[in-house]
Short mmCIF file of C-alpha atoms in Angstrom, two decimals:
data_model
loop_
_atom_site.label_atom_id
_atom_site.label_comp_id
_atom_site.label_asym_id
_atom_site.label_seq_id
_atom_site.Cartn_x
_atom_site.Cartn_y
_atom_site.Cartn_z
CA UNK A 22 173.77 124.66 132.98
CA UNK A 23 176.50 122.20 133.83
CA UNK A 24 177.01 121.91 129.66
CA UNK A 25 177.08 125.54 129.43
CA UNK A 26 180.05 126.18 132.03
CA UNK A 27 181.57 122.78 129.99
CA UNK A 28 181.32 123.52 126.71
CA UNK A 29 184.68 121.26 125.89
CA UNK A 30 183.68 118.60 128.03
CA UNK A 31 186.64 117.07 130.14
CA UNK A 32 188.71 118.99 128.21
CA UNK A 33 190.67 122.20 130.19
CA UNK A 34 190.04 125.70 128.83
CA UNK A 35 193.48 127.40 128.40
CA UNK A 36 194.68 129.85 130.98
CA UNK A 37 197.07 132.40 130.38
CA UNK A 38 200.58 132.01 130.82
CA UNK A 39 202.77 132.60 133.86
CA UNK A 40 204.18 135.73 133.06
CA UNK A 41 200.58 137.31 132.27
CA UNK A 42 200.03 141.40 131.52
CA UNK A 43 200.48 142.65 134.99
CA UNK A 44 197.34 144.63 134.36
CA UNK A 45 195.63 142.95 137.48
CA UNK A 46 192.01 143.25 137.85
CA UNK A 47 190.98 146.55 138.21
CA UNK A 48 193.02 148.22 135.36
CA UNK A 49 190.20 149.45 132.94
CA UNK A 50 192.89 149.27 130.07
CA UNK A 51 192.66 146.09 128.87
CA UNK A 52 190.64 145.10 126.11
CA UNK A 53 187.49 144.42 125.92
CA UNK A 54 187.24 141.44 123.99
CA UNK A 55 188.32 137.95 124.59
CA UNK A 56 189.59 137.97 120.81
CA UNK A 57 191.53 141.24 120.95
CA UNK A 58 195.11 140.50 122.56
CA UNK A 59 197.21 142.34 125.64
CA UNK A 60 201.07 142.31 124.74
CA UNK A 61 200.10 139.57 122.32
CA UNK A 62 198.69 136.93 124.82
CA UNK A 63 194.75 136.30 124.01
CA UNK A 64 192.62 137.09 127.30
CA UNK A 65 191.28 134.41 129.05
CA UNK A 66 187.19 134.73 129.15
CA UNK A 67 187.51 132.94 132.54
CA UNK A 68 188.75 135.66 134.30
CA UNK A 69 187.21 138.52 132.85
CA UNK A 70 183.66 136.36 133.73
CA UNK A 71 184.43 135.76 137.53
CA UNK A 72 185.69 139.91 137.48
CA UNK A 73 182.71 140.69 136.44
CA UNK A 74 180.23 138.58 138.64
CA UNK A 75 183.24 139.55 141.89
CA UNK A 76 181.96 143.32 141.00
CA UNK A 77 178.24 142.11 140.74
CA UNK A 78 178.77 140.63 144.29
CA UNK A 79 180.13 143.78 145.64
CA UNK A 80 177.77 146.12 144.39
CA UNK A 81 175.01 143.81 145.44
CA UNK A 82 176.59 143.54 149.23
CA UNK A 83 176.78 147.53 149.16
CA UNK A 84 173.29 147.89 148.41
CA UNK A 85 171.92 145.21 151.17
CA UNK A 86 174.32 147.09 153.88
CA UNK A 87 171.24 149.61 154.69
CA UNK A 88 168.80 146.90 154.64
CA UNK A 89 170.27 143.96 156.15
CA UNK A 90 169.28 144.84 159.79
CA UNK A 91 165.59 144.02 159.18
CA UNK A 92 166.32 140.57 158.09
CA UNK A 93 168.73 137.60 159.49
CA UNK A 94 168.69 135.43 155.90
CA UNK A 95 169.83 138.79 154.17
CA UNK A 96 172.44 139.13 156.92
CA UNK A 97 173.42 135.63 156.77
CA UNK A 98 173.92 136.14 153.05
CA UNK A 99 175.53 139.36 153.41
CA UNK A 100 178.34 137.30 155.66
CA UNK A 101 178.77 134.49 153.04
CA UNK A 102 179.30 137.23 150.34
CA UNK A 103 181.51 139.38 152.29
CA UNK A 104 183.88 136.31 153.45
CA UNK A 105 184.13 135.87 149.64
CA UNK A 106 184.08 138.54 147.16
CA UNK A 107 186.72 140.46 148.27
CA UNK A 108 189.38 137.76 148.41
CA UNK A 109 188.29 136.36 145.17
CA UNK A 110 188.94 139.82 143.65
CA UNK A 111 192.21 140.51 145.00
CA UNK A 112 193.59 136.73 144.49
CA UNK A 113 192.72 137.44 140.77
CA UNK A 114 194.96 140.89 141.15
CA UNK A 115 197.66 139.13 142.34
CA UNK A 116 197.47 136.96 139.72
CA UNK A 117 197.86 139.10 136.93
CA UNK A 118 200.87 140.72 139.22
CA UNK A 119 202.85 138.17 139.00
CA UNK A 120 205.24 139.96 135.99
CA UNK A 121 205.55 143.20 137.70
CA UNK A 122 208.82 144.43 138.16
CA UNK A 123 210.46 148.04 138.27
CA UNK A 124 210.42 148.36 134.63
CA UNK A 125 209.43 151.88 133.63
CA UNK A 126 206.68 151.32 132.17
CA UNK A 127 204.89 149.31 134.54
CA UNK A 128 206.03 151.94 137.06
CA UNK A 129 204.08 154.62 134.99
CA UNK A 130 201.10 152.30 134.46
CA UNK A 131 200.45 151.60 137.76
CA UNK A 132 200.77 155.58 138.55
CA UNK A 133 198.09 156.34 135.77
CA UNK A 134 196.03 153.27 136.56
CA UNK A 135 196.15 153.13 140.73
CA UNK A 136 197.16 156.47 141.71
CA UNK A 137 195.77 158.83 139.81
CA UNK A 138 192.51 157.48 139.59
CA UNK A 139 192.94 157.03 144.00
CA UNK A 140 193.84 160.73 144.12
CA UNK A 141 190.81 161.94 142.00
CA UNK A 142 188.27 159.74 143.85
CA UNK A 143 189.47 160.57 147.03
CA UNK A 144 189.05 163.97 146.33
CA UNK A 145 185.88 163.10 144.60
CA UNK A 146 183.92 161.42 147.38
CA UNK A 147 184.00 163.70 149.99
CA UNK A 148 182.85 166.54 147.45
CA UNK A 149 179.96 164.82 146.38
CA UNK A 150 179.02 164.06 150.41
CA UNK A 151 180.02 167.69 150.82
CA UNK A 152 177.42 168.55 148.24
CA UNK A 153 174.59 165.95 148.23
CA UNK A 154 174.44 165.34 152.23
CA UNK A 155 174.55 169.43 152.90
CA UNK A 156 178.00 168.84 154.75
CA UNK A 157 180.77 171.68 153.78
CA UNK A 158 182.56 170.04 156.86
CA UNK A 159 183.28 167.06 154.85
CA UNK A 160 187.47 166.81 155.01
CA UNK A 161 189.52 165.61 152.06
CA UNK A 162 192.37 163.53 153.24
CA UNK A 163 194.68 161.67 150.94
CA UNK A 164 195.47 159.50 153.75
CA UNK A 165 192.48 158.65 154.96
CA UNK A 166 191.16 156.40 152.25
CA UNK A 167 187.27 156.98 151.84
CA UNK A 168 184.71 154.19 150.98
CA UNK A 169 185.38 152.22 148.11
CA UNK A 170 189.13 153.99 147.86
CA UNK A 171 190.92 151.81 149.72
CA UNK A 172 191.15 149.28 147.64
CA UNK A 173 193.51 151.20 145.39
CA UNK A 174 195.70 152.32 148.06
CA UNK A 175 196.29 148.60 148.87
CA UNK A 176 196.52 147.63 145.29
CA UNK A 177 199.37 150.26 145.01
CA UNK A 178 201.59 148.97 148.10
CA UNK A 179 200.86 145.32 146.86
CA UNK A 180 202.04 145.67 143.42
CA UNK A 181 205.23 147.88 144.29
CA UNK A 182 206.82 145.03 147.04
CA UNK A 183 205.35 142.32 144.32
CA UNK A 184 209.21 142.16 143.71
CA UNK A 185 210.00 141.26 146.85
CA UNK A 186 207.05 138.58 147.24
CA UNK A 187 208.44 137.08 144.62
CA UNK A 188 211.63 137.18 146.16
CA UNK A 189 211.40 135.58 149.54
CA UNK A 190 210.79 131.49 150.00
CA UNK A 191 207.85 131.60 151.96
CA UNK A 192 205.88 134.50 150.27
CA UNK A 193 202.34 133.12 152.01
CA UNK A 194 202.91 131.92 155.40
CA UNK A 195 204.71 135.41 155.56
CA UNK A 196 202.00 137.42 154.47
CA UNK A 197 199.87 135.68 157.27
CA UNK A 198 202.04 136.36 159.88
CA UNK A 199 202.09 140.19 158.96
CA UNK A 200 198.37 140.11 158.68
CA UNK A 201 197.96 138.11 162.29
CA UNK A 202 200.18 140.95 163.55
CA UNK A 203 198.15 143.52 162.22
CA UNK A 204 195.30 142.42 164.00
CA UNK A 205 196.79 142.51 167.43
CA UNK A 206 198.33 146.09 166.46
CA UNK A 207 195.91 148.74 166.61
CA UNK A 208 198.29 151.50 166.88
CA UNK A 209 198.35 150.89 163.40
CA UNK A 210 195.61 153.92 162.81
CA UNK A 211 193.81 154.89 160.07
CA UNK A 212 196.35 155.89 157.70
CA UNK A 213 195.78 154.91 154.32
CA UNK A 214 193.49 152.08 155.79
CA UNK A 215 197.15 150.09 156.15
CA UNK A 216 195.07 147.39 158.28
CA UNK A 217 192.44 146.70 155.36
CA UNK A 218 196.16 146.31 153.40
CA UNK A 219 198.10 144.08 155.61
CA UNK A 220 194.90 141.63 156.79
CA UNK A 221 193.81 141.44 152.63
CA UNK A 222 197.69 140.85 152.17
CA UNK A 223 197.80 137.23 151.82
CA UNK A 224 195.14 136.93 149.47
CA UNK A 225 197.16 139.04 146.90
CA UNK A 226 200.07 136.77 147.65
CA UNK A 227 198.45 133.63 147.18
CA UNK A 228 197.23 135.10 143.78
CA UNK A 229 201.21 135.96 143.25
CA UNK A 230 202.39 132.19 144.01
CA UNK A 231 199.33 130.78 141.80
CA UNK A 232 199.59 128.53 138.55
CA UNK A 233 197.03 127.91 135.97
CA UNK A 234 196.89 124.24 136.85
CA UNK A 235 195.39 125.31 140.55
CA UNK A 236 192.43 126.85 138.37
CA UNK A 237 192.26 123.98 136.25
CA UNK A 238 191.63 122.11 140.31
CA UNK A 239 188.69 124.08 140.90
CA UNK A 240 187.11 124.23 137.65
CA UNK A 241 186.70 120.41 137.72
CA UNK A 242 183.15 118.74 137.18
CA UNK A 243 183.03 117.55 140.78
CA UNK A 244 184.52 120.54 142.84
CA UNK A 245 181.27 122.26 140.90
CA UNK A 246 179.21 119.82 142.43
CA UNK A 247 181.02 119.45 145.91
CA UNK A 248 180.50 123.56 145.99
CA UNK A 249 176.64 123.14 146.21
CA UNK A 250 176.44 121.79 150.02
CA UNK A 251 179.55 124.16 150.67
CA UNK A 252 177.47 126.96 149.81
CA UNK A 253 174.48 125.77 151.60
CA UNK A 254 176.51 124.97 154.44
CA UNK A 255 178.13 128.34 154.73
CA UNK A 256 174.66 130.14 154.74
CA UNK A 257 173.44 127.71 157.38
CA UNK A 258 176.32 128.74 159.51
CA UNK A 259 176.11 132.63 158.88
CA UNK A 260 172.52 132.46 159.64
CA UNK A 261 173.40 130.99 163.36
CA UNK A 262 176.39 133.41 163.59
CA UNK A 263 174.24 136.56 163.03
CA UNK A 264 173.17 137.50 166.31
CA UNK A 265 176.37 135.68 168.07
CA UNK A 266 179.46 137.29 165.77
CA UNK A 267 180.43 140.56 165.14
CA UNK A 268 179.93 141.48 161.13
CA UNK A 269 182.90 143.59 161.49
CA UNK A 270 185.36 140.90 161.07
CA UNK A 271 184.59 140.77 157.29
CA UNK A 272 185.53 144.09 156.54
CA UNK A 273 189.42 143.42 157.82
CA UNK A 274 189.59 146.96 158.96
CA UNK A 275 190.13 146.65 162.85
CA UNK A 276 192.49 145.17 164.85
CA UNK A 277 190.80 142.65 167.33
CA UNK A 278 190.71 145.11 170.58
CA UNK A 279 188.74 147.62 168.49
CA UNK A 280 186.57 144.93 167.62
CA UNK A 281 185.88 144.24 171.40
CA UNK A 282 187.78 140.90 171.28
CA UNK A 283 191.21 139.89 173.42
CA UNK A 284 194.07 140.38 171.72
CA UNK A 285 194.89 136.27 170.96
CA UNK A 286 191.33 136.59 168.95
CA UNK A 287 193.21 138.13 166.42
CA UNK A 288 195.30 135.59 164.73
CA UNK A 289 192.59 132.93 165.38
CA UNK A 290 190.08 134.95 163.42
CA UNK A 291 192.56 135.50 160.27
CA UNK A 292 193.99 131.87 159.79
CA UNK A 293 189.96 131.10 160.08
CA UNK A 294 188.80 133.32 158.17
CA UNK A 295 191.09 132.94 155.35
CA UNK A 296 190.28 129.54 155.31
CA UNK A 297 186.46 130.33 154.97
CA UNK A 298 187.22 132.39 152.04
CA UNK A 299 189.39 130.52 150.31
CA UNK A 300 187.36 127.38 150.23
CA UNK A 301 184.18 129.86 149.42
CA UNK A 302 186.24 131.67 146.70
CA UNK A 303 187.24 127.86 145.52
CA UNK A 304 183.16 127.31 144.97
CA UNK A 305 182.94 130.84 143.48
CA UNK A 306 185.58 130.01 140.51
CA UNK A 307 184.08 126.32 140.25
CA UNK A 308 180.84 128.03 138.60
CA UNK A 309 182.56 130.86 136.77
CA UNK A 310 182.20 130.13 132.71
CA UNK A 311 185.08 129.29 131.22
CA UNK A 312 183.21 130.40 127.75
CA UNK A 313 182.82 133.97 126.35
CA UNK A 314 179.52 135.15 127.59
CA UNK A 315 177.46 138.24 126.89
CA UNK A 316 179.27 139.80 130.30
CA UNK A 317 182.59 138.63 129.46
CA UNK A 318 183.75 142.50 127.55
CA UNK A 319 182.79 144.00 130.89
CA UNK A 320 185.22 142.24 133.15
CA UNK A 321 187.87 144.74 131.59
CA UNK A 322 185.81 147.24 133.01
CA UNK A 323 185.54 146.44 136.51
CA UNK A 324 187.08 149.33 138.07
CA UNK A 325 184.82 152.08 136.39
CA UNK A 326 181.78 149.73 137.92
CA UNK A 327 184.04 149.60 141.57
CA UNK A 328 184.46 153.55 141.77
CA UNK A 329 181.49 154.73 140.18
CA UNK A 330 178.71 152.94 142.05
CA UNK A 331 179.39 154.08 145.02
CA UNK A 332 177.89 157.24 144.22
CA UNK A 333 174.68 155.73 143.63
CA UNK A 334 175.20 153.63 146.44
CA UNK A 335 175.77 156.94 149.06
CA UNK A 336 173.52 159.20 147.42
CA UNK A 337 170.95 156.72 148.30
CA UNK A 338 172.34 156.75 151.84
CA UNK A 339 172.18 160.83 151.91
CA UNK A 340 168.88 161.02 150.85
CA UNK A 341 166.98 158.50 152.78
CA UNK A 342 166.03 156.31 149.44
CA UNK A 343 166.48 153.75 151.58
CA UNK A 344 164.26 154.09 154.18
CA UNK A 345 160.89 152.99 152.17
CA UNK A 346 159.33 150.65 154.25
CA UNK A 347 158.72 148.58 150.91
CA UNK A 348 162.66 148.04 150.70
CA UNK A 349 162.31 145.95 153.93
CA UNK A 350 159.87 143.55 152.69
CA UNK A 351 161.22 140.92 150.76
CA UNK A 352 160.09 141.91 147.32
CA UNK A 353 161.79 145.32 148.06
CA UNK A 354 164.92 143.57 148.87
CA UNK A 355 164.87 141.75 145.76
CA UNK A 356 164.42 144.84 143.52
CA UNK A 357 167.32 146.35 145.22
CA UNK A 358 169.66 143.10 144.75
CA UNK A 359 168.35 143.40 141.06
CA UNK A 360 168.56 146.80 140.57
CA UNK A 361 172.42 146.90 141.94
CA UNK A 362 173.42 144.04 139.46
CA UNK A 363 171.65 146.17 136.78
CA UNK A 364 173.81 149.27 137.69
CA UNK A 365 177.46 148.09 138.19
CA UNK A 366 176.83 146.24 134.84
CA UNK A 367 176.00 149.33 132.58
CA UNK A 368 178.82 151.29 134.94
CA UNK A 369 181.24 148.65 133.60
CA UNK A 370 179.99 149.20 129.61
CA UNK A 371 182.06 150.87 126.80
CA UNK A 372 179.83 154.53 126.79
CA UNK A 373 180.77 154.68 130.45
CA UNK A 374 184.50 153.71 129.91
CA UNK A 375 184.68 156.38 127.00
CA UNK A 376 183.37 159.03 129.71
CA UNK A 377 185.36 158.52 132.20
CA UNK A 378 188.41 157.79 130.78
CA UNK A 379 189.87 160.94 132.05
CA UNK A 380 190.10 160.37 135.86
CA UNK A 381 190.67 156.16 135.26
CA UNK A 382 193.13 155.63 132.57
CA UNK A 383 195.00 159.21 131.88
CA UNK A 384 197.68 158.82 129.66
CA UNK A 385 199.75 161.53 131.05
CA UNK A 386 202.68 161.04 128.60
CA UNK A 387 202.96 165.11 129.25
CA UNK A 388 204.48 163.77 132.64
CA UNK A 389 206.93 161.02 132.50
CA UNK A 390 210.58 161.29 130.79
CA UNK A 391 211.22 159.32 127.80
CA UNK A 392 212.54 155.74 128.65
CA UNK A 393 215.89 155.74 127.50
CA UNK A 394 215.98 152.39 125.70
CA UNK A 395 212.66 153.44 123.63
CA UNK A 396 214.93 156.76 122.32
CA UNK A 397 218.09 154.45 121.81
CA UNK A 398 215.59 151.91 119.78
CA UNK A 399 214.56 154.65 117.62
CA UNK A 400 217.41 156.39 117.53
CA UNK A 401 218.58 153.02 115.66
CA UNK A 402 215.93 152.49 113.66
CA UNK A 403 216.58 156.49 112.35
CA UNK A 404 219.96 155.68 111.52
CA UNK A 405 219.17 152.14 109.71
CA UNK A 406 216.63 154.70 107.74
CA UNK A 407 219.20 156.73 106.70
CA UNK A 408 221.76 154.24 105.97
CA UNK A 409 219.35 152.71 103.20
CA UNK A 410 218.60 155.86 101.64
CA UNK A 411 222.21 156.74 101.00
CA UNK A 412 223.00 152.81 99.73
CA UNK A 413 220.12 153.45 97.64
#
C-alpha cells in the first residue's frame, strides 16, 4: 500500500500553484478529470482524492449518529471522525480561496455555486420533512440554516472577507480569537448558524495562509508512518472520553454555557480542539493518494454527494429504518458504514451531476449584467474584424 500512495518514490507529486481556481471544494464545476484543466492549471489528483474520502467520512459519521448510542467503540470513532473531517474539508476550501477577489466573475460564481444552491436546499429540506415525516408545521427559514446547509452559509461569508484575510498580518491567530469569542458569546443565536461560522473560521484561514510545500510536510514517508499510533492513540482517548465529555463540542455549534460548561471552558476547548484536528487532519492527508485513482473524477463532485445524502440520511430518520435491532449489532453497523460509503459515492457520479445540475451549478447568465471589460474586449475584437475586411 505504502508503494501505491508512492508511486514516484521520494520524489514530490506537484501541487497546484498559489494562485489556484478559487473553485474551493464544494463547487461541483470543476472538471472531472485530473487530465482536463481549470483556467489552464491541470488538477491536482491529491486533492480531489482526500475530497472525496472527507465526503466518505461525513456521510459515514451521519449514518452512525442514530446508532452510536448502543456502542462506546462506534462513539469513540464517531469523535475521532468528527474532530477531523470537517476541518480537513474546509482547510482544503480555503485553499482553493486563496485567489478570490471582487472580480465579477468570481462574485457571480460564488452566487450560482454557494447561494443559489443554499437557497434551494434550504427550501428543500424542510419540504421533504414536511412531506416524508407528516409535519405541514415544518418552517422554512432562510436564516435558520437546516442540516447539512450550513456549511454553505459559512462558505459564503468565508469567501467574501477572503480579501480581507488576506489582508491583515496575522490572518490565523485572528481567526482564533474571533472563534474563542464566539464560544463565550451565546447571544450570538441561531442566525444563519454564525457560531458553526466563526468557531470553523480558522480552519478556512489556515487553508488561506497555506503553501504547497506544507502538503509536501505531511505527505512524507514517515509522517505516514508516525500517523498510525496517532490514530490509534486518538481512538484510545475518545473511547475514555465517551461517557466523561460532551459530543457536542465537535459540532462547533454552541457557545460553552449552552453546552453546560463555565464560560473560560470556551477558549480552552477551541485552541484544544483545533489542535486535535489539525494534527488528525495532518494523518488524514499523510494517507491520501497522491495518484489518480478510480475515485479521483468524483472529488469534483463533492457537493452533489454533501447535499443530496442527507435525504437518505433523514428519510431514514423519519421512518424508523433505523430502529432494526439488527443495525445495533455489529454486523448491522458495518452494513450501514458500507452502505453510506456506497451512497455518497454514486451521489458524487456524472448521471447524478447531469440531474441535478439545475439547483447546484445554474448558469443564470439571464441574471447578471454584462462585465464591461468582456463587451470592451469584443467590442475590439469586432472592430479589428472589420478593419481587415476593408484592408482586404
Amino acid at each position: 500500500m505504502t508503494n501505491s500512495l508512492r508511486p514516484n518514490g521520494d520524489r514530490k507529486a506537484p501541487l497546484p500553484p498559489a494562485q489556484s481556481p478559487a473553485g474551493g471544494v464544494p463547487s461541483p464545476r470543476s472538471p472531472q478529470s485530473p487530465q482536463k484543466k481549470q483556467n489552464g492549471k491541470q488538477r491536482d489528483a491529491f486533492f480531489d482524492n482526500a475530497k472525496y474520502l472527507a465526503i466518505v467520512l461525513v456521510a459515514m459519521g451521519h449514518a452512525w449518529e442514530p446508532l452510536k448510542g448502543d456502542s462506546r467503540i462506534l462513539e469513540a470513532a464517531y469523535q475521532v471522525v468528527y474532530a477531523f473531517h470537517m476541518p480537513a474539508f474546509i482547510l482544503i476550501s480555503g485553499y482553493f480561496s486563496r485567489s478570490f477577489d471582487m472580480r465579477p466573475d468570481r462574485l457571480k460564481r460564488l452566487i450560482t455555486g454557494v447561494a443559489v444552491p443554499y437557497i434551494i436546499f434550504e427550501t428543500a429540506y424542510p419540504l421533504f420533512k414536511r412531506w416524508i415525516d407528516d409535519d405541514p408545521g415544518q418552517d422554512i427559514s432562510l436564516l435558520d440554516p437546516w442540516y447539512l446547509t450550513w456549511f454553505l452559509v459559512a462558505l459564503f461569508i468565508w469567501r467574501l472577507t477572503t480579501p480581507i484575510w488576506n489582508m491583515v498580518r496575522w490572518p490565523l491567530p485572528l481567526a482564533l480569537g474571533l472563534a474563542m469569542l464566539a464560544t463565550v458569546t451565546p447571544e450570538i443565536g441561531d442566525d444563519l448558524d454564525l457560531q458553526r461560522v466563526l468557531q470553523f473560521l480558522p480552519f478556512f484561514v489556515l487553508g488561506l495562509v497555506m503553501k504547497p510545500e506544507h502538503f509536501h510536510m505531511v505527505r512524507r514517508r514517515s509522517v505516514r508512518i508516525a500517523s498510525v499510533p496517532v490514530f490509534a492513540a486518538a481512538l484510545a482517548f475518545s473511547w475514555w472520553a465517551v461517557p466523561r465529555m460532551n459530543t457536542a463540542w465537535f459540532y462547533h455549534r454552541d457557545a460553552a454555557q449552552e453546552l453546560g460548561a463555565p464560560w473560560w471552558a470556551g477558549p480552552v476547548m477551541v485552541l484544544a480542539m483545533f489542535g486535535c484536528s489539525l494534527v488528525l487532519t495532518a494523518c488524514f492527508f499523510a494517507w491520501v493518494p497522491r495518484r489518480h485513482m478510480w475515485f479521483t473524477a468524483l472529488g469534483a463532485g463533492t457537493l452533489y454527494g454533501y447535499l443530496l445524502h442527507g435525504f437518505l440520511v433523514k428519510a431514514g430518520d423519519y421512518q424508523g429504518w433505523f430502529e432494526a435491532s439488527w443495525f445495533h449489532q455489529p454486523a448491522g453497523q458495518i452494513a450501514v458504514t458500507v452502505l453510506a460509503a456506497a451512497v455518497v459515492t454514486v451521489l458524487c457520479t456524472k448521471p447524478v451531476q447531469r440531474m441535478f445540475r439545475f439547483a447546484m451549478e445554474p448558469k443564470m447568465e439571464w441574471a447578471f449584467k454584462r462585465d464591461a471589460a468582456e463587451l470592451a474586449r469584443e467590442r475590439q475584437s469586432a472592430e479589428r474584424r472589420e478593419r481587415e475586411k476593408v484592408s482586404a
